[in-house]
Short mmCIF file of N, CA and C in Angstrom, two decimals:
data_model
loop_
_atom_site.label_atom_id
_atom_site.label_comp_id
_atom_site.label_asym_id
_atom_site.label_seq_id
_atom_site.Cartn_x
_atom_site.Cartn_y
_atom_site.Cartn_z
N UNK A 1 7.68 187.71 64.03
CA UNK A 1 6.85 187.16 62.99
C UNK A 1 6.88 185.63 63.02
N UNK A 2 8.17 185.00 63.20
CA UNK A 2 8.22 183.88 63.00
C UNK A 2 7.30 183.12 64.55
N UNK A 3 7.48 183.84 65.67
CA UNK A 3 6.90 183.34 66.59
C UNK A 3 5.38 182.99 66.24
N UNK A 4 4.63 184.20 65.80
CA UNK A 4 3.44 184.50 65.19
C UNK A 4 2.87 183.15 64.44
N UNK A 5 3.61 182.74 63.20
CA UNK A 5 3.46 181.71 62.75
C UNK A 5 3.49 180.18 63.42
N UNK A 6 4.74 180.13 64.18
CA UNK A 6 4.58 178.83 64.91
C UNK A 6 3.34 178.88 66.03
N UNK A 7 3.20 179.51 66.49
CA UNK A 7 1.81 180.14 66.91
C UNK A 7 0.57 179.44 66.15
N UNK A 8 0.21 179.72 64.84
CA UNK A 8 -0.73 179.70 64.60
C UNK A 8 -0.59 178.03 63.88
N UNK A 9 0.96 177.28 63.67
CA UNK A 9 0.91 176.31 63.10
C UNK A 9 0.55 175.37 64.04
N UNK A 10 1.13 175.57 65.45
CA UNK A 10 0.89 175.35 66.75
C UNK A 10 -1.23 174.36 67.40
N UNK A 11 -1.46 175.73 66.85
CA UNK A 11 -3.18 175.86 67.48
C UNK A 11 -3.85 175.23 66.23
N UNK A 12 -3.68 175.29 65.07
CA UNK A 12 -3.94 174.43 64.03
C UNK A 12 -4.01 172.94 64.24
N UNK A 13 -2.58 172.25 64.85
CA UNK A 13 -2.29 171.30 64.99
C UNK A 13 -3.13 170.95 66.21
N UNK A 14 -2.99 171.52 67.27
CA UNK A 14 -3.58 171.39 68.39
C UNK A 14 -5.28 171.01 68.27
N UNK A 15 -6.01 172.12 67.13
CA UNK A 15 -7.74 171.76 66.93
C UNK A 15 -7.42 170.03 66.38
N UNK A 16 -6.41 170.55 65.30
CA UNK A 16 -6.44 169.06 64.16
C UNK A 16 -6.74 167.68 64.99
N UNK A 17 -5.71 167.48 66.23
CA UNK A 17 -5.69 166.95 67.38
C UNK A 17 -6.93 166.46 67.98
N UNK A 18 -7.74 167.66 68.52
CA UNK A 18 -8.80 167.60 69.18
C UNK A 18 -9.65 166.85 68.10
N UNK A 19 -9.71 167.65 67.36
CA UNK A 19 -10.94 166.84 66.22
C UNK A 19 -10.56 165.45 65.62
N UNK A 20 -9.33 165.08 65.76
CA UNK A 20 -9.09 163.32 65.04
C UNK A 20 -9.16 162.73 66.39
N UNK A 21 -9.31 163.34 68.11
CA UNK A 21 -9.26 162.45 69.15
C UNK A 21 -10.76 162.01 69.29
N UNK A 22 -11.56 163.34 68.52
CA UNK A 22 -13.26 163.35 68.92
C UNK A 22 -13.82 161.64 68.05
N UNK A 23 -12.86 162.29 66.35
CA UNK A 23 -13.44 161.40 65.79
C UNK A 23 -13.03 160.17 65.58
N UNK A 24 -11.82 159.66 66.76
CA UNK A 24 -11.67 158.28 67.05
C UNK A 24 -12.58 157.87 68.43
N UNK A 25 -12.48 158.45 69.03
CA UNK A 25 -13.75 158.36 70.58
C UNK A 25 -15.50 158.29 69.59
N UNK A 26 -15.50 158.77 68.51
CA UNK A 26 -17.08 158.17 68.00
C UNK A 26 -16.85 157.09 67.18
N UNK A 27 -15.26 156.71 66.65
CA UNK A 27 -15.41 155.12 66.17
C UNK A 27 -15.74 154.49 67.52
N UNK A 28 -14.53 154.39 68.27
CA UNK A 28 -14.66 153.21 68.96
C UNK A 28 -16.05 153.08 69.97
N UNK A 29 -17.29 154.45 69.87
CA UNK A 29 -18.11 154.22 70.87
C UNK A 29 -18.82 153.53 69.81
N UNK A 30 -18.86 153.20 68.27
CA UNK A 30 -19.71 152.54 67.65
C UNK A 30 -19.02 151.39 67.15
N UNK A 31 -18.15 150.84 67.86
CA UNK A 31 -17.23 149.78 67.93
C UNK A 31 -17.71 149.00 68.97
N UNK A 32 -18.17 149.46 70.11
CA UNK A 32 -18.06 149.57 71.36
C UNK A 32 -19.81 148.89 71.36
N UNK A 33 -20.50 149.46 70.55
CA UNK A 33 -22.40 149.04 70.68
C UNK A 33 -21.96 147.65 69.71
N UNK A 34 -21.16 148.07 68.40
CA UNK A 34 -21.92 146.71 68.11
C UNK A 34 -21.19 145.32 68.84
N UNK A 35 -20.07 145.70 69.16
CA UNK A 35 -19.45 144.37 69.95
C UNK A 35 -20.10 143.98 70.98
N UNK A 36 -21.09 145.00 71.81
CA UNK A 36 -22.34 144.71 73.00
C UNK A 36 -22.95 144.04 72.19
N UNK A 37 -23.84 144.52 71.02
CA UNK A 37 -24.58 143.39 70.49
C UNK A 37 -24.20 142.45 69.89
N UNK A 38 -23.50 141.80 69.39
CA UNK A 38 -22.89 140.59 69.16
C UNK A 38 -22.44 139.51 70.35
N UNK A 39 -22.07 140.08 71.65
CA UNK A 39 -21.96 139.73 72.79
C UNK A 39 -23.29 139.49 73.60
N UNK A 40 -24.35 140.03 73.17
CA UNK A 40 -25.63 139.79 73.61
C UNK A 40 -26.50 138.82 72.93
N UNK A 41 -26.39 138.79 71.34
CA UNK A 41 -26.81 137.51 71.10
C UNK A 41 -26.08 136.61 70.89
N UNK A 42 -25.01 136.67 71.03
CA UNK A 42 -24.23 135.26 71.47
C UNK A 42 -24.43 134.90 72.58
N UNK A 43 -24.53 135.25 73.65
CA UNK A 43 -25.26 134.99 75.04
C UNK A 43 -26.39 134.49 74.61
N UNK A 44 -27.76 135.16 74.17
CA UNK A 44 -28.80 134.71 73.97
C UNK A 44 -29.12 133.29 73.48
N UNK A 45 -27.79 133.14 72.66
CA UNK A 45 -28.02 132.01 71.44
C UNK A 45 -27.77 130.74 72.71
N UNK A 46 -26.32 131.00 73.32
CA UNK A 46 -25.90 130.19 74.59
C UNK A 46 -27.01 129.85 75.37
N UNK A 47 -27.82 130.80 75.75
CA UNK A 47 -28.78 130.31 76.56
C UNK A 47 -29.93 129.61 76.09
N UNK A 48 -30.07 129.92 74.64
CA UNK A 48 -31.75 129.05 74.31
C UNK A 48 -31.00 127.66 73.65
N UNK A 49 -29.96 127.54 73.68
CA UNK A 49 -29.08 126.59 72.80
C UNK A 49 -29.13 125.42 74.28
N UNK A 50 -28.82 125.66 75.13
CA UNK A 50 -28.75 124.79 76.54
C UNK A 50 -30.39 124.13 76.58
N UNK A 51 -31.43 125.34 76.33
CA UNK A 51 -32.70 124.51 76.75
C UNK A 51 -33.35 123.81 75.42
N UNK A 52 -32.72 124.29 74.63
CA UNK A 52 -32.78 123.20 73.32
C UNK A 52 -31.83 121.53 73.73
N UNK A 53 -30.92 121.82 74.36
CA UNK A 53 -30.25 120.16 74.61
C UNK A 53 -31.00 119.49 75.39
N UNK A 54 -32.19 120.05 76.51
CA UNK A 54 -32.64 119.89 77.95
C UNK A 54 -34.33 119.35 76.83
N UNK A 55 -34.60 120.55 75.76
CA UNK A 55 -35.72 120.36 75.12
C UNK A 55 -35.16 118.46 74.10
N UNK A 56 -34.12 118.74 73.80
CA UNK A 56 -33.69 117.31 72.46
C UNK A 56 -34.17 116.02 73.70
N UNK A 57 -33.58 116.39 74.74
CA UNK A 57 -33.70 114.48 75.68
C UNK A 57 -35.19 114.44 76.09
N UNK A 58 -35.79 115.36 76.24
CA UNK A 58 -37.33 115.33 76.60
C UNK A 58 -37.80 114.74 74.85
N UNK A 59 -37.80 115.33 74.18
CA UNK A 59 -38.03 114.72 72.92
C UNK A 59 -37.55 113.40 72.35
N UNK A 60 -36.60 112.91 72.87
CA UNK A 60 -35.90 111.86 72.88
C UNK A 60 -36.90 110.34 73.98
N UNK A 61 -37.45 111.09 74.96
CA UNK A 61 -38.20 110.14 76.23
C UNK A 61 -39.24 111.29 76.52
N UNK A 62 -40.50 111.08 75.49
CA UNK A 62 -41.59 111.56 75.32
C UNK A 62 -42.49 111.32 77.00
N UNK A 63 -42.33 110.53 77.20
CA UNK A 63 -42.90 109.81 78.64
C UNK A 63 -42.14 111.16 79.97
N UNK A 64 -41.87 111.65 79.45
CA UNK A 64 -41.17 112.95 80.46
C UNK A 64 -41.58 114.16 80.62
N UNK A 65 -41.85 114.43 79.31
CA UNK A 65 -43.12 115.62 79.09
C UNK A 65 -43.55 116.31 80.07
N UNK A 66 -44.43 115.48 80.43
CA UNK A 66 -45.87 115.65 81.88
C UNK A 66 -45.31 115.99 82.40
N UNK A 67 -43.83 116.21 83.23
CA UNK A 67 -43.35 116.22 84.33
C UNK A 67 -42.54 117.52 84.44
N UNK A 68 -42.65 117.79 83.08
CA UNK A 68 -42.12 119.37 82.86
C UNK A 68 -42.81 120.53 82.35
N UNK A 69 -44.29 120.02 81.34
CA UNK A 69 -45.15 121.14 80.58
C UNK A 69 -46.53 120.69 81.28
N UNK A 70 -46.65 119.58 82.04
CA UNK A 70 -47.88 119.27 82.49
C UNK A 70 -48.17 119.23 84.08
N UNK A 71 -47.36 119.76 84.86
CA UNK A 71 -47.65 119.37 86.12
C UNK A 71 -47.49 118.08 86.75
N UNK A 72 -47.32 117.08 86.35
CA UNK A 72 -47.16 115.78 86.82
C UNK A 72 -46.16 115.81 87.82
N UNK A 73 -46.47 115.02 89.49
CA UNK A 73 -45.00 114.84 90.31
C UNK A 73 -44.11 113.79 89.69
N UNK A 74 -43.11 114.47 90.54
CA UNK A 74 -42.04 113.61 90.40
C UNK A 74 -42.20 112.49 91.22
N UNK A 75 -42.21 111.29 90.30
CA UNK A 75 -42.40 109.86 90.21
C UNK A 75 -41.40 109.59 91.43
N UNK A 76 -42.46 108.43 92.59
CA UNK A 76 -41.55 108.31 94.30
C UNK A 76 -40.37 107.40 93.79
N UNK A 77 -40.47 106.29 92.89
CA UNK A 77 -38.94 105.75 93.19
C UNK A 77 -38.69 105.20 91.64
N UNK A 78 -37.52 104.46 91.43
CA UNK A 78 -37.17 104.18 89.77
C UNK A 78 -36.21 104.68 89.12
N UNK A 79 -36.05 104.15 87.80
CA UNK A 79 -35.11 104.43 87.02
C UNK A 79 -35.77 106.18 86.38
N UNK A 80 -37.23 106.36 86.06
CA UNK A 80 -37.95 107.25 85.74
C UNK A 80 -37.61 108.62 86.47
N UNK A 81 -37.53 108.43 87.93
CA UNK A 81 -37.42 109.44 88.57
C UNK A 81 -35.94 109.94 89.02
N UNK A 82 -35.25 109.09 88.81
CA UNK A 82 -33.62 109.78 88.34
C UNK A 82 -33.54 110.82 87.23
N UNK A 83 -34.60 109.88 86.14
CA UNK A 83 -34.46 110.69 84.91
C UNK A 83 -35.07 111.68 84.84
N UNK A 84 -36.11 112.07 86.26
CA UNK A 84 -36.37 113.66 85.88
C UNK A 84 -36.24 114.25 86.92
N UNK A 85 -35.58 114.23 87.43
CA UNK A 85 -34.39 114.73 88.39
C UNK A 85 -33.46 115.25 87.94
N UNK A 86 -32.97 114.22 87.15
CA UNK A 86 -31.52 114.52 86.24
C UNK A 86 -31.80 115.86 84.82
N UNK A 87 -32.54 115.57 85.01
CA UNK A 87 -33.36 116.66 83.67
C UNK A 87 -33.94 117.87 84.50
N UNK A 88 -34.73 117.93 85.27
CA UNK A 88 -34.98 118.97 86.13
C UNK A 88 -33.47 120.06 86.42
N UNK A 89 -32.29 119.15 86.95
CA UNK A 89 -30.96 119.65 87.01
C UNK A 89 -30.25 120.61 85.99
N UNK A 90 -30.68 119.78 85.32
CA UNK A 90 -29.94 120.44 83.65
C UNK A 90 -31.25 121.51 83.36
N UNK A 91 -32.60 121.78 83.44
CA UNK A 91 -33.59 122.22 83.00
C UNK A 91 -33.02 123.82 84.16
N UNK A 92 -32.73 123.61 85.22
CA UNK A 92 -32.44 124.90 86.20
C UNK A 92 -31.00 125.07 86.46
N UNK A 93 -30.13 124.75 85.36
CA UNK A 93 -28.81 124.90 85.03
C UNK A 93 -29.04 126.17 83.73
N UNK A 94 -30.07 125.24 82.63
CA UNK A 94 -30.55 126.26 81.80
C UNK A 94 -30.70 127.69 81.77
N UNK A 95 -31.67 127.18 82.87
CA UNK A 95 -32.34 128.60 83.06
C UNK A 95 -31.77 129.72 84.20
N UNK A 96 -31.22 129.30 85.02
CA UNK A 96 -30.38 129.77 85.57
C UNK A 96 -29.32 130.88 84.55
N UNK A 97 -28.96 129.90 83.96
CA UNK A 97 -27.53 130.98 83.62
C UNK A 97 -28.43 131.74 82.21
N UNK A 98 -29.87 131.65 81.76
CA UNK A 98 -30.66 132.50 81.11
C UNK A 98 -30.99 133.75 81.47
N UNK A 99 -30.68 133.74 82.99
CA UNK A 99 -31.23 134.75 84.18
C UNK A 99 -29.98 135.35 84.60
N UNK A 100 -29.34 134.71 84.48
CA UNK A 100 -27.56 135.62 84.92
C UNK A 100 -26.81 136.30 83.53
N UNK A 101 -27.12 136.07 82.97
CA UNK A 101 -26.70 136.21 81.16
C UNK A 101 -27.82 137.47 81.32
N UNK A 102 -28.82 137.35 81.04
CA UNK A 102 -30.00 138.71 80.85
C UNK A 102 -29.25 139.83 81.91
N UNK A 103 -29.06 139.66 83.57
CA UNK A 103 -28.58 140.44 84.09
C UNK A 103 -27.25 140.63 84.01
N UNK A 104 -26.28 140.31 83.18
CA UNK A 104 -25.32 140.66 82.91
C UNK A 104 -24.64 141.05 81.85
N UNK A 105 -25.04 140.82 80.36
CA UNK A 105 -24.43 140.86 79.48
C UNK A 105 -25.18 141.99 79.18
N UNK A 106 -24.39 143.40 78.90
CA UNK A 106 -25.05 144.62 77.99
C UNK A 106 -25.87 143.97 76.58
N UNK A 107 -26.82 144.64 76.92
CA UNK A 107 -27.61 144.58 75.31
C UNK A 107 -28.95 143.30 75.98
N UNK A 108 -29.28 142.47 76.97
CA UNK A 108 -29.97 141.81 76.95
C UNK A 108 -30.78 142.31 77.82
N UNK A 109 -30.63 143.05 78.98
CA UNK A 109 -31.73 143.60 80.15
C UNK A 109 -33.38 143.01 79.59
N UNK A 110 -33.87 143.72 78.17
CA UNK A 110 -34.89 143.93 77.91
C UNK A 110 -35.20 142.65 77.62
N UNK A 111 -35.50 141.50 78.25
CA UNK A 111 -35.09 140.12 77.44
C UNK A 111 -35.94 139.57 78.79
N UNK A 112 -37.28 140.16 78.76
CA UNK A 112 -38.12 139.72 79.80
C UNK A 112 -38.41 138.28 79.70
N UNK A 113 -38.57 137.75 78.54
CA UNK A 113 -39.35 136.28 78.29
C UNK A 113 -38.47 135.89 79.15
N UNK A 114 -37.70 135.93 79.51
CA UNK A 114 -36.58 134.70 80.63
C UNK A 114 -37.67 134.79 82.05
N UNK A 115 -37.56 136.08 81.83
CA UNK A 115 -38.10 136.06 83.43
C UNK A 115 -39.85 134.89 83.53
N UNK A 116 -40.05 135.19 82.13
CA UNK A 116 -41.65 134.63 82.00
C UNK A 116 -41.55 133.22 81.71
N UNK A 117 -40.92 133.28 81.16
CA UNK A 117 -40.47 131.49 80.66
C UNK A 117 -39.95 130.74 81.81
N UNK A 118 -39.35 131.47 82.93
CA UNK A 118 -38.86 130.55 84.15
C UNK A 118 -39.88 130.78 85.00
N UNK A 119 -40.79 131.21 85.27
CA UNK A 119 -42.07 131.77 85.87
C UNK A 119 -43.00 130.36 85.09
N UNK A 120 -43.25 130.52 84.43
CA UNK A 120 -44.20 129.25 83.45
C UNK A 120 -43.19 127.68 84.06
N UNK A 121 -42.50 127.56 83.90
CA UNK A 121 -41.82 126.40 83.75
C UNK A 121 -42.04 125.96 85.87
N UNK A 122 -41.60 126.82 86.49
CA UNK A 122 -42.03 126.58 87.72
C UNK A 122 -44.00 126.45 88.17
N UNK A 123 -44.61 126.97 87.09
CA UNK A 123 -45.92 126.74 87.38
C UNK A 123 -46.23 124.94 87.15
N UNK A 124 -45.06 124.69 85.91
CA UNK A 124 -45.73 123.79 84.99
C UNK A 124 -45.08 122.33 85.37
N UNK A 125 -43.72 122.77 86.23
CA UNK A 125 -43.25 121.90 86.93
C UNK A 125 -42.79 121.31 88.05
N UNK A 126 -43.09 120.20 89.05
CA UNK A 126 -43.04 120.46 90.24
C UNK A 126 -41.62 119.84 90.85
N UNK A 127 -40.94 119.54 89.51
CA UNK A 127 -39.86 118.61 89.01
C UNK A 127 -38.79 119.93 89.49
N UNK A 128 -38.68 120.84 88.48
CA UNK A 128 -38.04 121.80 88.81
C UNK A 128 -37.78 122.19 89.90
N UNK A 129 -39.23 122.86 90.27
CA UNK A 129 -39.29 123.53 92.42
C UNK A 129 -38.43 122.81 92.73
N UNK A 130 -38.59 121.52 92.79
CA UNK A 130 -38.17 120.54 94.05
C UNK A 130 -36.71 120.98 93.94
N UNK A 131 -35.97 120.61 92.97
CA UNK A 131 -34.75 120.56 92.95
C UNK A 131 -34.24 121.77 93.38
N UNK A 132 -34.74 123.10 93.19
CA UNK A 132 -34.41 124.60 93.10
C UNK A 132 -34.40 124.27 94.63
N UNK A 133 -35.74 124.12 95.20
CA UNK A 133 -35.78 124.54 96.70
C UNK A 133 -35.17 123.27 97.33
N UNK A 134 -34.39 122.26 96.87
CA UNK A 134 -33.42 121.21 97.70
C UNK A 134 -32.27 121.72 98.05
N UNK A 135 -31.76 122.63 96.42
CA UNK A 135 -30.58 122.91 96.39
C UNK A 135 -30.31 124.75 95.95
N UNK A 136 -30.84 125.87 97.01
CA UNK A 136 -31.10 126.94 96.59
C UNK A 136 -29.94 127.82 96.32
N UNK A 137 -28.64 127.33 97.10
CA UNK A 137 -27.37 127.74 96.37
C UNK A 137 -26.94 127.69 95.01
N UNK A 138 -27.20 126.41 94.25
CA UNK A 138 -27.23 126.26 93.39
C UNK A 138 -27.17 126.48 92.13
N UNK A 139 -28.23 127.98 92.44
CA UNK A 139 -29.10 128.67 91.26
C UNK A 139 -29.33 129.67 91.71
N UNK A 140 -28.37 130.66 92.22
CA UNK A 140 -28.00 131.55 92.41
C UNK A 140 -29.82 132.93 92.38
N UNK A 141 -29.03 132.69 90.62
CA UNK A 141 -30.05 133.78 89.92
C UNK A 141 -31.04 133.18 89.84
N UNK A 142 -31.78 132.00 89.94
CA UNK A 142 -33.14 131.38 89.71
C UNK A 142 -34.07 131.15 91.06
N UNK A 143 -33.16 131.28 92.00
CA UNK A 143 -33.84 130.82 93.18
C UNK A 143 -34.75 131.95 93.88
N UNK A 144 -34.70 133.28 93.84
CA UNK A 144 -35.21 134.28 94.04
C UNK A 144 -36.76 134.18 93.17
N UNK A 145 -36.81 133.68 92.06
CA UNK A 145 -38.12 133.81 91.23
C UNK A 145 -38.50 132.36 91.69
N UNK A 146 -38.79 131.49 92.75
CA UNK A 146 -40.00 130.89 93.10
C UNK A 146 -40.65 131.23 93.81
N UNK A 147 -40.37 132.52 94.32
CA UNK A 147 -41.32 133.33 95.49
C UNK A 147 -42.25 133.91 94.48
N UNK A 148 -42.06 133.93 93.30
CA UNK A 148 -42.98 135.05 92.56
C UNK A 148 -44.45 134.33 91.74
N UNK A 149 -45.31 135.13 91.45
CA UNK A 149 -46.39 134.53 91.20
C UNK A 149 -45.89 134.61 89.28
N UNK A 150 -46.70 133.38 88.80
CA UNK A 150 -46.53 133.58 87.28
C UNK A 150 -47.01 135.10 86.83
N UNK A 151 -46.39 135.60 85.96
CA UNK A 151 -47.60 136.34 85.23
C UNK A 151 -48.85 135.86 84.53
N UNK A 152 -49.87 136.58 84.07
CA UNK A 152 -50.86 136.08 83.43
C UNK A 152 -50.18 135.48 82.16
N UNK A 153 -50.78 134.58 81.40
CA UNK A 153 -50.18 134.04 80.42
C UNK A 153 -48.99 133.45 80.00
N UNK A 154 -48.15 133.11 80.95
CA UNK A 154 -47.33 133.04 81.12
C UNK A 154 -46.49 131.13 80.83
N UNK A 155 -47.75 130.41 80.29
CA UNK A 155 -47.36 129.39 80.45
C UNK A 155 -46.29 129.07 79.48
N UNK A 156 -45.17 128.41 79.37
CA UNK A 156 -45.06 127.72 78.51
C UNK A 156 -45.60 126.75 77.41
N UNK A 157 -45.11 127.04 76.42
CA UNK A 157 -45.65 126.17 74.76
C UNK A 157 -45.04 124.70 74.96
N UNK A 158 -46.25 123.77 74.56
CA UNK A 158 -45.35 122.68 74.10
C UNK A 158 -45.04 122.21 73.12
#
């Protein structure tokens, strides 16, 4: 009899078990999404936060503009054409790690505008290309999308 009982106190314990292992494996898988998303827009924030510093010095030297939303070349010699060089650098530093962040951090995949926004920005600048295709190591994840055609609509806002 007594076996009987430890028996059944046994398999009791044993479900009890199963069912507090199930229902810690469904905390931590909803532990588990939202720390992806918090990790995804903190990435996100990282990345539009960089082309906001790249956007503040263009706003800062209005005379630069053209050379990034308008097509304008990059100016042959000067203090001017350091400066958008030097900005072009930081502009595909940006975007670069916008494009490695989307392919890497869970929760951002669907986070196409990168792909469209660096697509526009190579239409719109010849500042950019240059530097990408001087230095194609560089930019790892960005250098693959100057082979590609913009999408329709695709330009960048100024």
């Amino acid at each position: 009899m007594s076996t009987l009982i430890f028996g059944i106190i046994a398999s009791a314990a044993a479900v009890f078990s199963i069912l507090f292992s199930a229902w810690q494996i469904r905390q931590l898988t909803r532990q588990t999404v939202i720390t992806n998303g918090i990790a995804a827009a903190s990435a996100i924030y990282n990345s539009v936060e960089r082309l906001h510093n790249v956007g503040t010095l263009i706003f800062q030297h209005p005379q630069l503009n053209q050379y990034f939303f308008h097509g304008a070349a990059v100016p042959e010699s000067g203090d001017e054409r350091e400066q958008v060089l030097t900005l072009a650098h930081m502009f595909a530093d940006a975007l670069d790690y916008g494009l490695m962040i989307k392919s890497l951090a869970p929760g951002t995949s669907e986070y196409d505008c990168w792909d469209y926004y660096v697509a526009g920005m190579f239409a719109t600048s010849p500042a950019i290309r240059q530097v990408v295709l001087d230095h194609p190591s560089w930019w790892p994840t960005l250098t693959p999308h100057l082979s590609e055609p913009p999408p329709p609509g695709t330009m960048p806002r100024v």
